Amino acid sequence: MPWDDLEAARRWAVARLVPVAEKPHLEAEILLATLLDWNRARLLAHLDAPIPETLATTFRTWVLRRATGEPLPYITGRIEFCALEFAVTPAVLIPRPETELLVEMALEHADVTPSAPPIIADVGTGSGCIVITLASRLPQAQCYAIDLSPAAMEVARQNAARYGVLERLHFLEGDLLAPLPEPADIIVSNPPYIADTEWDNLPVSVRHEPAMALLAGCDGLNAVRRLLAQAPAKMRPGGILLVEIGERQGAVVLALAQQVFTHAECRIRTDLAGKDRVLQIRLP
Ligand code: GLN
């Protein structure tokens, strides 16, 4: 046995995670707890327990993978988003806490417009975190999940099944809103919005994520521009479009939106850190 107890295993891991992780203790504990199928509280209360040999081997592999910069959620295969746990693989973007604002805004809108069951479309669904959270909070909603990547769709399907929303979620493979067969009341999207030229400056862990989920042309706005062009034909009256944007894209995205939507209310919402985060367009 390489380590006498969990404490020694944690110490070994922390030393290897320091160069790549902001919170090496936390990450070492998450890896250990995930392997043991314990929660962190239980782990911390039993650090003097021995670590079974088979788990020790896997733990070692996991820590060394993380030490090369691979993101933690790809190693554990899961991440929390809006208080739900989602499976993730390298085929999908890892859900970020900032994106929870998009979900909150969609839910606020669904609250104030309790028309017939809302039709919701999620463009670039990835893990499905946005649309599955919405479907689980809005039991009447009919939802579309659109993605270019069949591998991503498979992950989203698995997540939808876990939360029992598979039969209300229609999966469409294709580009942005093109495959949507009917106009929607709520369109949500966390599209790629990073400039291609920024790839080399992204943190190593981010470069493990799918480039197609992150990059959008020379100014990072290709996906947003095309989404805005398609949107008017795909929105129901009184409908809303919510698009996540980069923290310095508010002014330029607002101008693009106002060019397309001359008679709709367009605004930018900032996140908890005060950064531009979501474009909102509401039709009369
Ligand atoms: N909708 C997913 C998310 O918000 C994926 C977004 C993407 O791949 N750009 O995490």
mmCIF file of C-alpha atoms and ligand atoms in Angstrom:
data_model
loop_
_atom_site.group_PDB
_atom_site.id
_atom_site.type_symbol
_atom_site.label_atom_id
_atom_site.label_comp_id
_atom_site.label_asym_id
_atom_site.label_seq_id
_atom_site.Cartn_x
_atom_site.Cartn_y
_atom_site.Cartn_z
ATOM 1 C CA MET A 1 0.000 0.000 0.000
ATOM 2 C CA PRO A 2 1.585 3.290 -1.078
ATOM 3 C CA TRP A 3 -0.026 5.360 1.698
ATOM 4 C CA ASP A 4 -0.812 4.458 5.303
ATOM 5 C CA ASP A 5 -4.043 6.380 5.393
ATOM 6 C CA LEU A 6 -6.258 8.853 3.557
ATOM 7 C CA GLU A 7 -4.394 11.737 5.170
ATOM 8 C CA ALA A 8 -1.124 10.598 3.568
ATOM 9 C CA ALA A 9 -2.833 10.129 0.197
ATOM 10 C CA ARG A 10 -4.250 13.635 0.444
ATOM 11 C CA ARG A 11 -0.854 15.094 1.334
ATOM 12 C CA TRP A 12 0.748 13.367 -1.674
ATOM 13 C CA ALA A 13 -2.002 14.686 -3.959
ATOM 14 C CA VAL A 14 -1.863 18.271 -2.676
ATOM 15 C CA ALA A 15 1.854 18.480 -3.451
ATOM 16 C CA ARG A 16 1.134 17.456 -7.074
ATOM 17 C CA LEU A 17 -1.909 19.688 -7.484
ATOM 18 C CA VAL A 18 -0.367 22.917 -6.173
ATOM 19 C CA PRO A 19 1.033 23.945 -9.606
ATOM 20 C CA VAL A 20 -2.300 23.498 -11.439
ATOM 21 C CA ALA A 21 -5.078 24.011 -8.919
ATOM 22 C CA GLU A 22 -6.231 27.159 -7.140
ATOM 23 C CA LYS A 23 -7.554 25.032 -4.281
ATOM 24 C CA PRO A 24 -5.354 21.919 -4.183
ATOM 25 C CA HIS A 25 -6.722 20.670 -0.835
ATOM 26 C CA LEU A 26 -10.294 20.939 -2.000
ATOM 27 C CA GLU A 27 -9.542 19.180 -5.286
ATOM 28 C CA ALA A 28 -7.601 16.384 -3.585
ATOM 29 C CA GLU A 29 -10.539 15.889 -1.234
ATOM 30 C CA ILE A 30 -13.083 15.896 -4.058
ATOM 31 C CA LEU A 31 -11.074 13.258 -5.926
ATOM 32 C CA LEU A 32 -10.753 11.081 -2.824
ATOM 33 C CA ALA A 33 -14.360 11.476 -1.789
ATOM 34 C CA THR A 34 -15.600 10.727 -5.320
ATOM 35 C CA LEU A 35 -13.530 7.532 -5.424
ATOM 36 C CA LEU A 36 -14.736 6.392 -2.033
ATOM 37 C CA ASP A 37 -18.299 7.435 -2.870
ATOM 38 C CA TRP A 38 -18.354 9.459 0.346
ATOM 39 C CA ASN A 39 -19.162 13.106 0.896
ATOM 40 C CA ARG A 40 -16.348 15.454 1.919
ATOM 41 C CA ALA A 41 -17.548 15.715 5.528
ATOM 42 C CA ARG A 42 -17.253 11.958 5.931
ATOM 43 C CA LEU A 43 -13.810 11.989 4.334
ATOM 44 C CA LEU A 44 -12.571 14.738 6.658
ATOM 45 C CA ALA A 45 -13.866 12.845 9.669
ATOM 46 C CA HIS A 46 -12.046 9.642 8.623
ATOM 47 C CA LEU A 47 -8.668 10.796 7.359
ATOM 48 C CA ASP A 48 -6.995 8.150 9.515
ATOM 49 C CA ALA A 49 -8.790 5.357 7.629
ATOM 50 C CA PRO A 50 -6.712 3.141 5.320
ATOM 51 C CA ILE A 51 -7.099 3.534 1.558
ATOM 52 C CA PRO A 52 -7.895 0.260 -0.249
ATOM 53 C CA GLU A 53 -5.219 -0.711 -2.753
ATOM 54 C CA THR A 54 -7.449 -0.673 -5.853
ATOM 55 C CA LEU A 55 -8.668 2.821 -4.985
ATOM 56 C CA ALA A 56 -5.113 3.933 -4.320
ATOM 57 C CA THR A 57 -4.115 2.977 -7.871
ATOM 58 C CA THR A 58 -7.010 4.886 -9.395
ATOM 59 C CA PHE A 59 -6.405 7.854 -7.099
ATOM 60 C CA ARG A 60 -2.815 8.047 -8.238
ATOM 61 C CA THR A 61 -3.886 8.027 -11.907
ATOM 62 C CA TRP A 62 -6.545 10.684 -11.306
ATOM 63 C CA VAL A 63 -4.155 13.010 -9.492
ATOM 64 C CA LEU A 64 -1.512 12.660 -12.198
ATOM 65 C CA ARG A 65 -4.131 13.420 -14.873
ATOM 66 C CA ARG A 66 -5.227 16.510 -12.985
ATOM 67 C CA ALA A 67 -1.565 17.508 -12.595
ATOM 68 C CA THR A 68 -1.267 17.677 -16.403
ATOM 69 C CA GLY A 69 -4.042 20.295 -16.412
ATOM 70 C CA GLU A 70 -7.026 18.101 -17.238
ATOM 71 C CA PRO A 71 -10.107 19.697 -15.625
ATOM 72 C CA LEU A 72 -11.353 18.013 -12.454
ATOM 73 C CA PRO A 73 -14.933 17.436 -13.726
ATOM 74 C CA TYR A 74 -13.653 15.411 -16.704
ATOM 75 C CA ILE A 75 -11.825 13.151 -14.258
ATOM 76 C CA THR A 76 -14.692 12.685 -11.814
ATOM 77 C CA GLY A 77 -17.221 12.776 -14.686
ATOM 78 C CA ARG A 78 -19.554 15.165 -12.896
ATOM 79 C CA ILE A 79 -20.231 18.798 -11.980
ATOM 80 C CA GLU A 80 -22.860 20.681 -10.031
ATOM 81 C CA PHE A 81 -24.984 23.294 -11.792
ATOM 82 C CA CYS A 82 -28.074 25.007 -10.330
ATOM 83 C CA ALA A 83 -27.969 22.511 -7.433
ATOM 84 C CA LEU A 84 -28.237 19.533 -9.792
ATOM 85 C CA GLU A 85 -25.435 17.146 -10.670
ATOM 86 C CA PHE A 86 -24.611 16.692 -14.355
ATOM 87 C CA ALA A 87 -22.467 14.098 -16.071
ATOM 88 C CA VAL A 88 -19.739 15.652 -18.225
ATOM 89 C CA THR A 89 -17.210 14.220 -20.680
ATOM 90 C CA PRO A 90 -14.592 15.958 -22.831
ATOM 91 C CA ALA A 91 -17.284 16.127 -25.543
ATOM 92 C CA VAL A 92 -19.053 18.920 -23.640
ATOM 93 C CA LEU A 93 -18.225 22.270 -22.118
ATOM 94 C CA ILE A 94 -18.017 22.176 -18.332
ATOM 95 C CA PRO A 95 -20.981 24.188 -16.979
ATOM 96 C CA ARG A 96 -19.901 27.422 -15.262
ATOM 97 C CA PRO A 97 -21.589 29.125 -12.296
ATOM 98 C CA GLU A 98 -22.020 32.341 -14.357
ATOM 99 C CA THR A 99 -24.417 30.466 -16.631
ATOM 100 C CA GLU A 100 -26.836 29.990 -13.731
ATOM 101 C CA LEU A 101 -27.890 33.632 -14.303
ATOM 102 C CA LEU A 102 -29.239 32.636 -17.734
ATOM 103 C CA VAL A 103 -31.362 29.940 -16.095
ATOM 104 C CA GLU A 104 -32.650 32.358 -13.429
ATOM 105 C CA MET A 105 -33.639 34.900 -16.091
ATOM 106 C CA ALA A 106 -35.488 32.266 -18.114
ATOM 107 C CA LEU A 107 -37.357 31.160 -14.993
ATOM 108 C CA GLU A 108 -38.284 34.775 -14.142
ATOM 109 C CA HIS A 109 -39.704 35.188 -17.629
ATOM 110 C CA ALA A 110 -41.659 31.915 -17.423
ATOM 111 C CA ASP A 111 -43.132 33.172 -14.112
ATOM 112 C CA VAL A 112 -44.523 36.415 -15.486
ATOM 113 C CA THR A 113 -45.936 34.940 -18.700
ATOM 114 C CA PRO A 114 -47.885 31.884 -17.653
ATOM 115 C CA SER A 115 -49.444 31.470 -21.094
ATOM 116 C CA ALA A 116 -50.021 27.957 -22.381
ATOM 117 C CA PRO A 117 -47.136 25.582 -21.621
ATOM 118 C CA PRO A 118 -44.028 27.427 -22.795
ATOM 119 C CA ILE A 119 -41.931 26.200 -25.686
ATOM 120 C CA ILE A 120 -38.248 26.438 -24.807
ATOM 121 C CA ALA A 121 -35.241 26.053 -27.097
ATOM 122 C CA ASP A 122 -31.647 25.698 -25.910
ATOM 123 C CA VAL A 123 -29.099 26.412 -28.622
ATOM 124 C CA GLY A 124 -25.780 24.614 -28.184
ATOM 125 C CA THR A 125 -27.025 22.429 -25.397
ATOM 126 C CA GLY A 126 -23.735 20.674 -24.558
ATOM 127 C CA SER A 127 -24.214 18.731 -21.321
ATOM 128 C CA GLY A 128 -27.832 19.914 -21.353
ATOM 129 C CA CYS A 129 -27.360 21.739 -18.050
ATOM 130 C CA ILE A 130 -29.480 24.775 -19.017
ATOM 131 C CA VAL A 131 -32.443 23.105 -20.673
ATOM 132 C CA ILE A 132 -32.588 20.179 -18.258
ATOM 133 C CA THR A 133 -32.666 22.542 -15.276
ATOM 134 C CA LEU A 134 -35.454 24.520 -16.974
ATOM 135 C CA ALA A 135 -37.409 21.386 -17.875
ATOM 136 C CA SER A 136 -37.156 20.098 -14.326
ATOM 137 C CA ARG A 137 -38.352 23.424 -12.832
ATOM 138 C CA LEU A 138 -41.102 23.953 -15.432
ATOM 139 C CA PRO A 139 -42.950 20.645 -15.583
ATOM 140 C CA GLN A 140 -45.334 21.863 -18.335
ATOM 141 C CA ALA A 141 -42.647 23.123 -20.697
ATOM 142 C CA GLN A 142 -41.930 21.520 -24.056
ATOM 143 C CA CYS A 143 -38.222 21.776 -24.716
ATOM 144 C CA TYR A 144 -35.859 21.540 -27.640
ATOM 145 C CA ALA A 145 -32.161 20.850 -27.164
ATOM 146 C CA ILE A 146 -30.083 21.709 -30.220
ATOM 147 C CA ASP A 147 -26.434 20.855 -30.759
ATOM 148 C CA LEU A 148 -24.062 20.266 -33.656
ATOM 149 C CA SER A 149 -22.261 17.505 -31.785
ATOM 150 C CA PRO A 150 -23.810 14.009 -31.578
ATOM 151 C CA ALA A 151 -21.349 13.152 -28.790
ATOM 152 C CA ALA A 152 -22.558 16.129 -26.736
ATOM 153 C CA MET A 153 -26.163 15.149 -27.381
ATOM 154 C CA GLU A 154 -25.474 11.699 -25.953
ATOM 155 C CA VAL A 155 -24.246 13.264 -22.706
ATOM 156 C CA ALA A 156 -27.306 15.548 -22.589
ATOM 157 C CA ARG A 157 -29.617 12.566 -23.156
ATOM 158 C CA GLN A 158 -28.034 10.730 -20.256
ATOM 159 C CA ASN A 159 -28.494 13.790 -18.014
ATOM 160 C CA ALA A 160 -32.093 14.275 -19.145
ATOM 161 C CA ALA A 161 -32.888 10.642 -18.350
ATOM 162 C CA ARG A 162 -31.428 11.045 -14.878
ATOM 163 C CA TYR A 163 -33.811 13.895 -14.113
ATOM 164 C CA GLY A 164 -36.835 12.297 -15.763
ATOM 165 C CA VAL A 165 -37.313 14.953 -18.452
ATOM 166 C CA LEU A 166 -36.348 12.892 -21.496
ATOM 167 C CA GLU A 167 -39.889 12.657 -22.890
ATOM 168 C CA ARG A 168 -40.376 16.462 -22.814
ATOM 169 C CA LEU A 169 -36.990 17.159 -24.421
ATOM 170 C CA HIS A 170 -36.662 16.970 -28.180
ATOM 171 C CA PHE A 171 -33.111 16.609 -29.395
ATOM 172 C CA LEU A 172 -32.243 18.265 -32.681
ATOM 173 C CA GLU A 173 -28.867 17.903 -34.322
ATOM 174 C CA GLY A 174 -27.843 20.963 -36.294
ATOM 175 C CA ASP A 175 -26.589 24.508 -36.449
ATOM 176 C CA LEU A 176 -27.977 27.084 -34.021
ATOM 177 C CA LEU A 177 -31.723 27.682 -34.576
ATOM 178 C CA ALA A 178 -31.848 26.179 -38.082
ATOM 179 C CA PRO A 179 -33.377 22.813 -37.036
ATOM 180 C CA LEU A 180 -36.038 24.329 -34.713
ATOM 181 C CA PRO A 181 -39.404 23.290 -36.234
ATOM 182 C CA GLU A 182 -41.604 25.926 -34.521
ATOM 183 C CA PRO A 183 -41.148 29.359 -32.895
ATOM 184 C CA ALA A 184 -40.356 29.287 -29.169
ATOM 185 C CA ASP A 185 -41.411 31.381 -26.172
ATOM 186 C CA ILE A 186 -38.012 31.176 -24.534
ATOM 187 C CA ILE A 187 -34.753 30.755 -26.427
ATOM 188 C CA VAL A 188 -31.630 30.308 -24.300
ATOM 189 C CA SER A 189 -28.074 29.903 -25.453
ATOM 190 C CA ASN A 190 -24.572 29.832 -24.059
ATOM 191 C CA PRO A 191 -22.852 29.956 -27.445
ATOM 192 C CA PRO A 192 -19.118 29.994 -28.070
ATOM 193 C CA TYR A 193 -17.949 33.599 -27.645
ATOM 194 C CA ILE A 194 -14.153 33.577 -27.436
ATOM 195 C CA ALA A 195 -12.016 34.945 -30.293
ATOM 196 C CA ASP A 196 -10.015 32.258 -32.139
ATOM 197 C CA THR A 197 -6.813 34.222 -31.500
ATOM 198 C CA GLU A 198 -7.280 33.901 -27.728
ATOM 199 C CA TRP A 199 -6.995 30.104 -27.734
ATOM 200 C CA ASP A 200 -3.279 30.069 -26.902
ATOM 201 C CA ASN A 201 -3.832 32.406 -23.945
ATOM 202 C CA LEU A 202 -6.572 30.290 -22.375
ATOM 203 C CA PRO A 203 -5.687 28.334 -19.220
ATOM 204 C CA VAL A 204 -4.458 24.796 -19.914
ATOM 205 C CA SER A 205 -7.555 23.276 -18.315
ATOM 206 C CA VAL A 206 -9.863 25.277 -20.615
ATOM 207 C CA ARG A 207 -7.922 24.046 -23.645
ATOM 208 C CA HIS A 208 -9.050 20.508 -22.721
ATOM 209 C CA GLU A 209 -12.633 21.596 -23.481
ATOM 210 C CA PRO A 210 -14.144 21.350 -26.997
ATOM 211 C CA ALA A 211 -12.930 24.252 -29.155
ATOM 212 C CA MET A 212 -16.296 24.297 -30.949
ATOM 213 C CA ALA A 213 -17.978 25.137 -27.635
ATOM 214 C CA LEU A 214 -15.612 28.037 -26.962
ATOM 215 C CA LEU A 215 -14.360 29.677 -30.160
ATOM 216 C CA ALA A 216 -16.390 31.854 -32.512
ATOM 217 C CA GLY A 217 -14.258 33.483 -35.191
ATOM 218 C CA CYS A 218 -11.847 36.371 -35.214
ATOM 219 C CA ASP A 219 -13.833 38.570 -32.792
ATOM 220 C CA GLY A 220 -15.627 35.755 -30.944
ATOM 221 C CA LEU A 221 -19.019 36.991 -32.147
ATOM 222 C CA ASN A 222 -19.711 34.772 -35.158
ATOM 223 C CA ALA A 223 -22.151 32.527 -33.329
ATOM 224 C CA VAL A 224 -23.984 35.467 -31.710
ATOM 225 C CA ARG A 225 -24.282 37.304 -35.038
ATOM 226 C CA ARG A 226 -25.732 34.254 -36.798
ATOM 227 C CA LEU A 227 -28.024 33.470 -33.875
ATOM 228 C CA LEU A 228 -29.384 37.037 -33.945
ATOM 229 C CA ALA A 229 -30.012 36.791 -37.682
ATOM 230 C CA GLN A 230 -32.008 33.564 -37.272
ATOM 231 C CA ALA A 231 -33.878 34.522 -34.101
ATOM 232 C CA PRO A 232 -36.715 36.804 -35.345
ATOM 233 C CA ALA A 233 -38.276 33.962 -37.348
ATOM 234 C CA LYS A 234 -37.995 31.578 -34.408
ATOM 235 C CA MET A 235 -39.574 33.651 -31.603
ATOM 236 C CA ARG A 236 -43.244 33.750 -30.617
ATOM 237 C CA PRO A 237 -44.858 37.126 -29.808
ATOM 238 C CA GLY A 238 -43.988 38.061 -26.218
ATOM 239 C CA GLY A 239 -41.055 35.687 -26.422
ATOM 240 C CA ILE A 240 -37.629 36.168 -24.989
ATOM 241 C CA LEU A 241 -34.085 35.437 -26.202
ATOM 242 C CA LEU A 242 -31.333 35.060 -23.612
ATOM 243 C CA VAL A 243 -27.739 34.704 -24.762
ATOM 244 C CA GLU A 244 -24.656 34.431 -22.592
ATOM 245 C CA ILE A 245 -21.847 36.783 -23.663
ATOM 246 C CA GLY A 246 -18.280 37.599 -22.680
ATOM 247 C CA GLU A 247 -17.589 40.096 -19.929
ATOM 248 C CA ARG A 248 -16.420 42.812 -22.335
ATOM 249 C CA GLN A 249 -18.924 42.190 -25.133
ATOM 250 C CA GLY A 250 -21.974 43.988 -23.726
ATOM 251 C CA ALA A 251 -21.815 47.199 -25.775
ATOM 252 C CA VAL A 252 -21.001 45.572 -29.106
ATOM 253 C CA VAL A 253 -23.551 42.768 -28.674
ATOM 254 C CA LEU A 254 -26.260 45.246 -27.659
ATOM 255 C CA ALA A 255 -25.589 47.253 -30.817
ATOM 256 C CA LEU A 256 -25.802 44.093 -32.954
ATOM 257 C CA ALA A 257 -29.081 43.118 -31.280
ATOM 258 C CA GLN A 258 -30.629 46.560 -31.790
ATOM 259 C CA GLN A 259 -29.787 46.438 -35.505
ATOM 260 C CA VAL A 260 -31.777 43.221 -35.881
ATOM 261 C CA PHE A 261 -34.541 43.861 -33.321
ATOM 262 C CA THR A 262 -35.674 47.433 -33.933
ATOM 263 C CA HIS A 263 -39.014 46.981 -32.120
ATOM 264 C CA ALA A 264 -37.967 44.799 -29.208
ATOM 265 C CA GLU A 265 -36.520 45.624 -25.804
ATOM 266 C CA CYS A 266 -32.807 44.753 -25.822
ATOM 267 C CA ARG A 267 -30.662 44.915 -22.716
ATOM 268 C CA ILE A 268 -27.528 43.501 -21.097
ATOM 269 C CA ARG A 269 -27.615 41.936 -17.633
ATOM 270 C CA THR A 270 -24.480 41.841 -15.519
ATOM 271 C CA ASP A 271 -23.544 38.898 -13.310
ATOM 272 C CA LEU A 272 -22.855 38.927 -9.562
ATOM 273 C CA ALA A 273 -19.306 40.131 -10.285
ATOM 274 C CA GLY A 274 -20.760 43.133 -12.157
ATOM 275 C CA LYS A 275 -19.575 41.855 -15.548
ATOM 276 C CA ASP A 276 -21.598 41.842 -18.779
ATOM 277 C CA ARG A 277 -23.074 38.351 -18.939
ATOM 278 C CA VAL A 278 -26.442 37.978 -20.674
ATOM 279 C CA LEU A 279 -28.098 39.641 -23.667
ATOM 280 C CA GLN A 280 -31.876 39.759 -23.231
ATOM 281 C CA ILE A 281 -34.278 40.495 -26.072
ATOM 282 C CA ARG A 282 -37.967 40.600 -25.316
ATOM 283 C CA LEU A 283 -40.566 40.836 -28.093
ATOM 284 C CA PRO A 284 -43.740 42.877 -27.547
HETATM 285 N N1 GLN B 1 -25.168 24.943 -22.868
HETATM 286 C C1 GLN B 1 -23.974 24.378 -22.332
HETATM 287 C C2 GLN B 1 -23.486 25.163 -21.144
HETATM 288 O O1 GLN B 1 -23.919 26.240 -20.907
HETATM 289 C C3 GLN B 1 -22.880 24.298 -23.398
HETATM 290 C C4 GLN B 1 -22.481 25.618 -23.952
HETATM 291 C C5 GLN B 1 -21.400 25.498 -25.015
HETATM 292 O O2 GLN B 1 -20.948 24.390 -25.310
HETATM 293 N N2 GLN B 1 -20.980 26.625 -25.554
HETATM 294 O O3 GLN B 1 -22.665 24.714 -20.380
#
